[in-house]
Short mmCIF file of C-alpha atoms in Angstrom, two decimals:
data_model
loop_
_atom_site.label_atom_id
_atom_site.label_comp_id
_atom_site.label_asym_id
_atom_site.label_seq_id
_atom_site.Cartn_x
_atom_site.Cartn_y
_atom_site.Cartn_z
CA MET A 1 0.00 0.00 0.00
CA LYS A 2 1.24 3.48 -0.88
CA THR A 3 1.71 5.65 2.24
CA THR A 4 1.23 9.40 2.48
CA SER A 5 4.99 9.93 2.50
CA ASP A 6 5.24 7.79 -0.66
CA SER A 7 2.70 10.04 -2.30
CA LEU A 8 4.63 13.13 -1.28
CA ARG A 9 7.86 11.67 -2.64
CA CYS A 10 6.06 11.01 -5.94
CA ARG A 11 5.25 14.70 -6.18
CA THR A 12 8.66 16.03 -5.16
CA THR A 13 10.59 17.35 -8.16
CA THR A 14 12.94 20.21 -8.82
CA THR A 15 11.89 23.21 -10.89
CA THR A 16 13.96 21.86 -13.78
CA GLY A 17 11.93 18.65 -13.87
CA ARG A 18 14.69 16.40 -12.44
CA ILE A 19 14.09 14.12 -9.47
CA SER A 20 14.94 15.59 -6.11
CA GLY A 21 16.78 13.66 -3.44
CA ASN A 22 13.51 12.59 -1.80
CA ALA A 23 11.80 11.38 -4.96
CA SER A 24 11.19 7.67 -5.49
CA PRO A 25 12.73 6.29 -8.72
CA ALA A 26 9.72 3.99 -9.10
CA CYS A 27 7.35 6.94 -8.90
CA PHE A 28 9.41 8.85 -11.44
CA SER A 29 9.37 5.82 -13.74
CA ARG A 30 5.57 5.64 -13.50
CA SER A 31 5.34 9.35 -14.19
CA GLN A 32 7.53 8.99 -17.27
CA SER A 33 5.44 6.04 -18.47
CA PHE A 34 2.22 7.99 -17.99
CA SER A 35 3.69 10.98 -19.83
CA ARG A 36 4.66 8.74 -22.72
CA ASP A 37 1.12 7.32 -22.84
CA ILE A 38 -0.37 10.82 -22.88
CA GLY A 39 2.05 11.95 -25.59
CA HIS A 40 1.31 8.90 -27.72
CA ALA A 41 -2.45 9.35 -27.23
CA ALA A 42 -2.14 12.97 -28.38
CA SER A 43 -0.17 12.00 -31.48
CA GLU A 44 -2.67 9.28 -32.34
CA THR A 45 -5.58 11.68 -31.84
CA TYR A 46 -3.92 14.11 -34.23
CA LEU A 47 -3.29 11.32 -36.73
CA MET A 48 -6.88 10.07 -36.60
CA SER A 49 -8.25 13.64 -36.93
CA ARG A 50 -6.05 14.28 -39.97
CA LEU A 51 -7.15 11.00 -41.55
CA ALA A 52 -10.80 11.82 -40.83
CA PHE A 53 -10.52 15.11 -42.73
CA THR A 54 -8.73 13.34 -45.57
CA LEU A 55 -11.52 10.79 -45.65
CA LEU A 56 -14.18 13.50 -45.81
CA ARG A 57 -12.52 14.80 -48.97
CA TYR A 58 -13.03 11.32 -50.47
CA LEU A 59 -16.61 10.92 -49.28
CA GLY A 60 -17.90 14.43 -49.70
CA LEU A 61 -20.74 15.69 -47.52
CA GLY A 62 -23.76 14.08 -49.18
CA ARG A 63 -27.10 13.79 -47.42
CA ARG A 64 -26.75 10.05 -46.79
CA TRP A 65 -23.35 10.43 -45.12
CA MET A 66 -24.52 13.38 -43.04
CA LEU A 67 -27.50 11.38 -41.75
CA ARG A 68 -25.29 8.42 -40.90
CA LEU A 69 -22.80 10.70 -39.16
CA LEU A 70 -25.58 12.21 -37.05
CA ALA A 71 -26.89 8.73 -36.22
CA LEU A 72 -23.39 7.65 -35.21
CA LEU A 73 -22.98 10.69 -32.93
CA LEU A 74 -26.35 10.04 -31.28
CA TYR A 75 -25.52 6.34 -30.89
CA ALA A 76 -22.21 7.23 -29.19
CA MET A 77 -23.89 9.81 -26.92
CA LEU A 78 -26.48 7.29 -25.71
CA LEU A 79 -23.77 4.76 -24.86
CA MET A 80 -21.41 7.37 -23.39
CA PRO A 81 -22.00 6.34 -19.73
CA GLY A 82 -20.71 2.87 -20.57
CA PHE A 83 -17.92 4.08 -22.85
CA LEU A 84 -16.59 6.45 -20.18
CA ARG A 85 -16.38 3.64 -17.63
CA VAL A 86 -14.45 1.50 -20.12
CA VAL A 87 -12.11 4.39 -20.95
CA TYR A 88 -11.47 4.97 -17.25
CA GLN A 89 -10.62 1.30 -16.66
CA PHE A 90 -8.40 1.30 -19.74
CA CYS A 91 -6.49 4.37 -18.56
CA VAL A 92 -5.98 3.46 -14.90
CA SER A 93 -5.64 -0.34 -14.99
CA SER A 94 -2.18 -1.61 -14.18
CA GLN A 95 -3.02 -4.75 -16.16
CA VAL A 96 -3.08 -2.91 -19.50
CA ARG A 97 0.11 -2.47 -21.51
CA ARG A 98 -0.72 0.30 -23.96
CA SER A 99 0.67 0.99 -27.43
CA ILE A 100 3.37 -1.66 -27.64
CA ILE A 101 5.24 -1.18 -30.92
CA TYR A 102 5.21 -4.20 -33.25
CA GLY A 103 6.37 -2.64 -36.55
CA ASP A 104 7.66 0.41 -38.38
CA GLN A 105 4.40 2.00 -39.52
CA PRO A 106 2.69 4.77 -37.46
CA ARG A 107 -0.28 2.51 -36.60
CA ASN A 108 1.82 -0.56 -35.78
CA ARG A 109 0.82 -0.64 -32.11
CA LEU A 110 -1.04 -3.09 -29.93
CA ASP A 111 -2.57 -3.06 -26.45
CA LEU A 112 -2.13 -6.00 -24.08
CA TYR A 113 -4.73 -6.89 -21.43
CA LEU A 114 -3.27 -9.12 -18.72
CA PRO A 115 -4.94 -11.15 -15.95
CA ASN A 116 -4.31 -9.99 -12.38
CA ASN A 117 -2.46 -13.13 -11.42
CA ILE A 118 -0.19 -14.78 -13.97
CA ASP A 119 0.81 -17.84 -11.97
CA SER A 120 1.19 -19.98 -15.10
CA PRO A 121 1.30 -19.38 -18.88
CA LYS A 122 -2.10 -18.05 -20.00
CA PRO A 123 -4.00 -18.55 -23.26
CA VAL A 124 -3.93 -15.59 -25.64
CA VAL A 125 -6.50 -13.99 -27.94
CA ILE A 126 -5.17 -11.81 -30.75
CA PHE A 127 -8.03 -9.45 -31.56
CA VAL A 128 -8.48 -7.36 -34.73
CA THR A 129 -11.13 -4.64 -34.47
CA GLY A 130 -13.62 -3.61 -37.11
CA GLY A 131 -14.43 -0.15 -38.44
CA ALA A 132 -15.39 -0.50 -42.14
CA TRP A 133 -11.68 -0.52 -43.07
CA ILE A 134 -11.82 3.24 -42.32
CA ILE A 135 -12.23 3.88 -38.58
CA GLY A 136 -10.72 0.74 -37.03
CA TYR A 137 -8.72 1.36 -33.86
CA LYS A 138 -7.15 -0.94 -31.27
CA ALA A 139 -8.99 0.72 -28.37
CA TRP A 140 -12.31 -0.56 -29.77
CA GLY A 141 -11.23 -3.88 -28.26
CA ALA A 142 -10.84 -2.45 -24.75
CA LEU A 143 -14.08 -3.84 -23.29
CA LEU A 144 -13.45 -7.32 -24.70
CA GLY A 145 -9.84 -7.21 -23.51
CA LEU A 146 -10.69 -6.10 -19.98
CA GLN A 147 -13.45 -8.70 -19.61
CA LEU A 148 -11.46 -11.62 -21.01
CA ALA A 149 -8.49 -10.69 -18.80
CA GLN A 150 -10.83 -11.11 -15.83
CA ARG A 151 -11.36 -14.68 -17.06
CA ASP A 152 -7.63 -15.54 -17.09
CA ILE A 153 -7.10 -14.85 -20.81
CA ILE A 154 -4.51 -12.45 -22.24
CA VAL A 155 -5.77 -10.25 -25.09
CA ALA A 156 -3.62 -8.46 -27.67
CA SER A 157 -5.67 -5.85 -29.55
CA ILE A 158 -3.90 -4.94 -32.80
CA ASP A 159 -4.01 -1.57 -34.50
CA TYR A 160 -3.44 -1.31 -38.25
CA ARG A 161 -3.42 1.26 -41.04
CA ASN A 162 -6.90 2.34 -42.18
CA PHE A 163 -8.00 3.84 -45.48
CA PRO A 164 -6.88 6.31 -46.84
CA GLN A 165 -3.61 5.86 -44.91
CA GLY A 166 -3.41 2.37 -46.36
CA THR A 167 -5.35 -0.07 -48.53
CA ILE A 168 -6.33 -3.67 -47.88
CA SER A 169 -2.90 -5.19 -48.58
CA ASP A 170 -1.37 -2.77 -46.04
CA MET A 171 -3.99 -3.76 -43.47
CA VAL A 172 -3.39 -7.49 -43.98
CA GLU A 173 0.38 -6.94 -43.82
CA ASP A 174 0.07 -4.98 -40.56
CA VAL A 175 -2.15 -7.60 -38.94
CA SER A 176 0.12 -10.44 -40.02
CA GLN A 177 3.09 -8.57 -38.57
CA GLY A 178 1.18 -8.04 -35.32
CA ILE A 179 0.36 -11.74 -35.13
CA SER A 180 4.04 -12.52 -35.66
CA PHE A 181 5.05 -10.16 -32.85
CA VAL A 182 2.61 -11.77 -30.42
CA CYS A 183 3.67 -15.31 -31.35
CA LYS A 184 7.34 -14.44 -30.76
CA ASN A 185 7.04 -12.27 -27.65
CA ILE A 186 3.91 -13.16 -25.69
CA SER A 187 5.78 -15.50 -23.34
CA GLU A 188 7.56 -12.42 -21.92
CA TYR A 189 4.15 -11.19 -20.71
CA GLY A 190 3.03 -14.52 -19.26
CA GLY A 191 1.28 -15.84 -22.34
CA ASP A 192 1.41 -19.39 -23.64
CA PRO A 193 2.79 -19.33 -27.23
CA ASN A 194 1.20 -22.74 -27.77
CA ARG A 195 -2.32 -21.51 -26.97
CA ILE A 196 -2.96 -18.54 -29.24
CA TYR A 197 -6.40 -17.79 -30.73
CA LEU A 198 -7.08 -15.31 -33.53
CA MET A 199 -10.29 -13.26 -33.49
CA GLY A 200 -11.67 -10.50 -35.71
CA GLN A 201 -14.86 -8.47 -35.74
CA SER A 202 -16.61 -7.06 -38.85
CA ALA A 203 -13.91 -5.60 -41.14
CA GLY A 204 -11.40 -6.94 -38.63
CA ALA A 205 -12.77 -10.45 -39.26
CA HIS A 206 -12.20 -9.93 -42.98
CA ILE A 207 -8.64 -8.64 -42.54
CA SER A 208 -7.61 -11.28 -39.98
CA SER A 209 -9.09 -14.12 -42.05
CA CYS A 210 -7.14 -12.88 -45.08
CA ALA A 211 -3.96 -12.84 -42.97
CA LEU A 212 -4.65 -16.38 -41.71
CA PHE A 213 -5.53 -17.91 -45.07
CA GLN A 214 -2.73 -16.15 -46.93
CA GLN A 215 -0.31 -17.45 -44.28
CA ALA A 216 -1.50 -20.99 -45.05
CA ILE A 217 -0.75 -20.42 -48.74
CA LYS A 218 2.75 -19.11 -47.91
CA GLU A 219 3.51 -22.20 -45.85
CA PHE A 220 2.14 -24.47 -48.59
CA LYS A 221 4.41 -22.82 -51.16
CA GLY A 222 7.44 -22.93 -48.87
CA ASP A 223 7.79 -19.13 -48.69
CA SER A 224 9.71 -17.45 -45.89
CA ILE A 225 7.44 -16.95 -42.84
CA SER A 226 7.70 -15.18 -39.48
CA TRP A 227 4.90 -17.12 -37.72
CA SER A 228 3.19 -20.44 -38.26
CA ILE A 229 -0.42 -21.56 -38.65
CA SER A 230 0.34 -24.29 -36.13
CA GLN A 231 0.58 -21.60 -33.42
CA ILE A 232 -3.09 -20.62 -33.91
CA LYS A 233 -5.44 -22.99 -32.08
CA ALA A 234 -8.72 -21.61 -33.48
CA TYR A 235 -10.10 -18.67 -35.43
CA PHE A 236 -13.14 -16.71 -34.19
CA GLY A 237 -14.86 -14.55 -36.82
CA LEU A 238 -17.56 -12.19 -35.56
CA SER A 239 -19.96 -10.63 -38.10
CA GLY A 240 -17.36 -10.80 -40.84
CA VAL A 241 -17.04 -10.33 -44.61
CA TYR A 242 -15.51 -13.19 -46.60
CA HIS A 243 -16.79 -12.74 -50.19
CA LEU A 244 -16.31 -9.14 -51.36
CA PRO A 245 -18.05 -9.19 -54.80
CA ASN A 246 -21.28 -10.42 -53.18
CA LEU A 247 -21.46 -7.33 -50.97
CA ILE A 248 -20.44 -4.44 -53.22
CA GLU A 249 -24.03 -3.45 -54.04
CA HIS A 250 -25.14 -4.04 -50.46
CA PHE A 251 -22.43 -1.70 -49.13
CA GLU A 252 -23.39 0.88 -51.77
CA ARG A 253 -26.96 0.85 -50.45
CA ARG A 254 -25.62 1.17 -46.90
CA GLY A 255 -23.62 4.27 -47.81
CA LEU A 256 -20.15 2.90 -48.60
CA HIS A 257 -19.80 4.08 -52.19
CA ARG A 258 -18.59 1.58 -54.76
CA SER A 259 -15.68 3.82 -55.80
CA ILE A 260 -14.49 4.14 -52.19
CA PHE A 261 -14.89 0.41 -51.55
CA LEU A 262 -12.91 -0.50 -54.66
CA SER A 263 -10.22 2.02 -53.71
CA ILE A 264 -9.90 0.33 -50.32
CA MET A 265 -9.71 -3.11 -51.98
CA GLU A 266 -7.21 -1.95 -54.64
CA GLY A 267 -9.56 -2.31 -57.59
CA GLU A 268 -12.05 -4.84 -58.88
CA GLU A 269 -9.28 -7.14 -60.10
CA SER A 270 -8.11 -7.64 -56.48
CA LEU A 271 -11.47 -8.67 -55.01
CA LYS A 272 -10.83 -12.40 -55.38
CA GLN A 273 -7.37 -12.08 -53.84
CA PHE A 274 -8.94 -10.60 -50.70
CA SER A 275 -12.03 -12.82 -50.58
CA PRO A 276 -11.21 -15.92 -48.51
CA GLU A 277 -14.42 -17.65 -49.61
CA MET A 278 -13.27 -17.36 -53.22
CA PHE A 279 -9.57 -18.15 -53.07
CA VAL A 280 -9.97 -21.24 -50.85
CA GLU A 281 -11.51 -22.97 -53.86
CA ASP A 282 -8.60 -22.16 -56.17
CA PRO A 283 -7.42 -25.64 -57.32
CA SER A 284 -3.76 -24.53 -57.32
CA VAL A 285 -3.75 -23.87 -53.54
CA LYS A 286 -6.69 -25.95 -52.33
CA ASN A 287 -4.43 -28.34 -50.40
CA ALA A 288 -2.87 -25.44 -48.48
CA PHE A 289 -5.88 -25.14 -46.20
CA SER A 290 -5.67 -28.59 -44.66
CA ILE A 291 -3.39 -27.09 -41.98
CA LEU A 292 -5.91 -24.45 -40.87
CA PRO A 293 -7.19 -24.52 -37.28
CA ARG A 294 -10.90 -24.80 -36.53
CA ILE A 295 -12.82 -21.82 -37.91
CA ILE A 296 -15.75 -20.66 -35.76
CA LEU A 297 -17.99 -17.91 -37.11
CA PHE A 298 -20.58 -15.93 -35.15
CA HIS A 299 -23.33 -13.78 -36.67
CA GLY A 300 -26.57 -12.09 -35.63
CA THR A 301 -29.65 -12.94 -37.69
CA GLU A 302 -30.74 -9.27 -37.71
CA ASP A 303 -27.38 -7.92 -38.88
CA PHE A 304 -28.19 -5.50 -41.71
CA THR A 305 -24.65 -4.11 -42.01
CA ILE A 306 -23.18 -7.48 -43.01
CA PRO A 307 -25.98 -10.01 -43.60
CA PRO A 308 -25.60 -13.40 -41.85
CA HIS A 309 -25.53 -15.06 -45.28
CA ALA A 310 -21.87 -13.92 -45.46
CA SER A 311 -20.92 -16.31 -42.65
CA ILE A 312 -23.37 -19.05 -43.67
CA THR A 313 -21.94 -19.47 -47.18
CA PHE A 314 -18.34 -19.23 -45.99
CA VAL A 315 -18.81 -22.07 -43.49
CA GLU A 316 -20.49 -24.16 -46.19
CA THR A 317 -17.53 -23.54 -48.51
CA LEU A 318 -14.98 -24.40 -45.81
CA LYS A 319 -16.74 -27.65 -44.96
CA ARG A 320 -16.90 -28.55 -48.64
CA ILE A 321 -13.09 -28.38 -48.94
CA GLY A 322 -12.53 -30.22 -45.66
CA VAL A 323 -11.68 -27.34 -43.29
CA PRO A 324 -13.16 -27.81 -39.78
CA ALA A 325 -15.70 -25.02 -39.41
CA ASP A 326 -18.69 -24.13 -37.24
CA LEU A 327 -21.34 -21.43 -37.42
CA ILE A 328 -23.28 -20.00 -34.49
CA LEU A 329 -26.20 -17.70 -35.30
CA TYR A 330 -27.73 -15.44 -32.64
CA LYS A 331 -31.42 -14.88 -33.21
CA GLY A 332 -32.52 -11.26 -33.25
CA LYS A 333 -29.00 -9.84 -32.79
CA THR A 334 -27.75 -6.91 -34.87
CA HIS A 335 -24.26 -5.97 -36.04
CA THR A 336 -23.44 -4.12 -32.82
CA ASP A 337 -25.46 -6.16 -30.30
CA LEU A 338 -22.90 -8.93 -30.03
CA PHE A 339 -19.87 -6.66 -29.68
CA VAL A 340 -21.16 -3.47 -28.03
CA GLN A 341 -24.59 -3.52 -26.42
CA ASP A 342 -24.48 -7.04 -24.95
CA PRO A 343 -21.03 -6.59 -23.30
CA LEU A 344 -22.15 -3.21 -21.87
CA ARG A 345 -25.27 -4.92 -20.54
CA GLY A 346 -23.18 -7.20 -18.31
CA GLY A 347 -24.30 -10.49 -16.77
CA LYS A 348 -24.63 -13.61 -18.91
CA ASP A 349 -23.56 -13.35 -22.54
CA GLU A 350 -23.79 -16.40 -24.82
CA LEU A 351 -21.00 -15.31 -27.17
CA PHE A 352 -18.59 -14.26 -24.42
CA ASP A 353 -19.25 -17.41 -22.37
CA TYR A 354 -18.79 -19.62 -25.42
CA ILE A 355 -15.38 -18.13 -26.21
CA VAL A 356 -14.21 -18.40 -22.59
CA ASP A 357 -15.38 -22.02 -22.27
CA TYR A 358 -13.83 -22.96 -25.62
CA ILE A 359 -10.44 -21.48 -24.75
CA HIS A 360 -10.36 -23.02 -21.26
CA ALA A 361 -11.77 -26.40 -22.33
CA GLY A 362 -9.87 -29.19 -20.59
CA ASP A 363 -8.21 -26.83 -18.09
CA VAL A 364 -9.93 -27.75 -14.83
CA ASP A 365 -8.15 -25.11 -12.75
CA ALA A 366 -8.95 -22.30 -15.20
CA LEU A 367 -12.59 -23.33 -15.45
CA ALA A 368 -12.81 -23.38 -11.65
CA LYS A 369 -11.47 -19.81 -11.53
CA VAL A 370 -13.97 -18.73 -14.16
CA ALA A 371 -16.82 -20.30 -12.21
CA MET A 372 -15.79 -18.31 -9.14
CA ALA A 373 -15.32 -15.01 -11.00
CA PRO A 374 -17.87 -12.29 -10.22
CA PRO A 375 -20.53 -11.68 -12.90
CA ARG A 376 -19.77 -8.98 -15.41
CA LYS A 377 -21.04 -5.58 -14.27
CA ARG A 378 -23.67 -3.61 -16.12
CA LEU A 379 -21.97 -0.54 -17.57
CA CYS A 380 -24.91 1.22 -19.21
CA PRO A 381 -28.63 1.58 -18.32
CA GLU A 382 -30.98 -0.69 -20.28
CA LEU A 383 -33.04 2.20 -21.62
CA LEU A 384 -29.97 3.80 -23.21
CA LEU A 385 -28.91 0.45 -24.70
CA LYS A 386 -32.33 -0.02 -26.31
CA LEU A 387 -32.41 3.54 -27.66
CA ALA A 388 -28.87 3.12 -29.04
CA GLY A 389 -30.01 -0.03 -30.83
CA ILE A 390 -32.83 1.92 -32.46
CA VAL A 391 -30.68 4.81 -33.75
CA SER A 392 -27.59 2.74 -34.61
CA PRO A 393 -26.32 3.47 -38.14
CA PHE A 394 -24.75 0.00 -38.30
#
């Protein structure tokens, strides 16, 4: 426990900013770390603001986009009580390692969420957030990371370049590099390099599945690799996109203009290359996918942003070529219910509980800890959650 004198020593500095004789080196180290976090947060805020203005030049200010922007702002305002509590936990928790550098690009950062007690190597989830390939950000995984860490699971939430800073090949490259970093270094943080799970949500499910399946092709061809499919125990895809040509017109109707979408995907000729459902049936590489881990897809039946048919047909295709795959549909759930509203609601959550039980399957001690863990707290009033569901632009 920190005493009053400890607190005073933490605040004792000279006017030049150097530590005085009474200052604690540990306190100064924490202060430096906090200052670095604040500085990095400021630089990232500037970067995201600059990219947002660049994006507006691409999109213009048409009526449809203005209405969706207003709906998004209202949606965020309604859920703000919950978001603020998550932000507070993210900022003050000693179990979060923020903005760890995994590569050379400005967005090559990841956040680590660690259990309170790492008494043995823990399983790891590498999480790739969504955001329509445009507004993805590692902090969107904060709630999932904090809650899984409470269930004895380490989470690495990967940031990556978004459009227009990068296009789809840049995003896949960043995510693959992040996976490589985790596979090589997670043991230093108490993670088990032999129990790593890959998970993506929405656009993040698309990007991470491309990284996984393209890695299988590299290994099949004997190319140089920095991580191995064998290190990934399962893939969890939440509300994802796996066949791009099938959804171009749908996204156009939802407000993502065809020209913008094709710019993100590097042109119509590249759609197959970045559509896992299509390239897994390429006869020249079909045998590459026999080494894939189990693929488990989750989708809400009332998801109008990415229809559940996207996951249904992908699982059917995977089974047809012999890849172990499962599909779990959640009746009445929308695109954001499974990832935002339900976690903010607290208590029992079918998707969350399934993932925890799957990861800890066979580990009696871990399952016993999970059974004794306190229920997840409600972070947002039910009325606000229901209203947010009504106005959601997703």
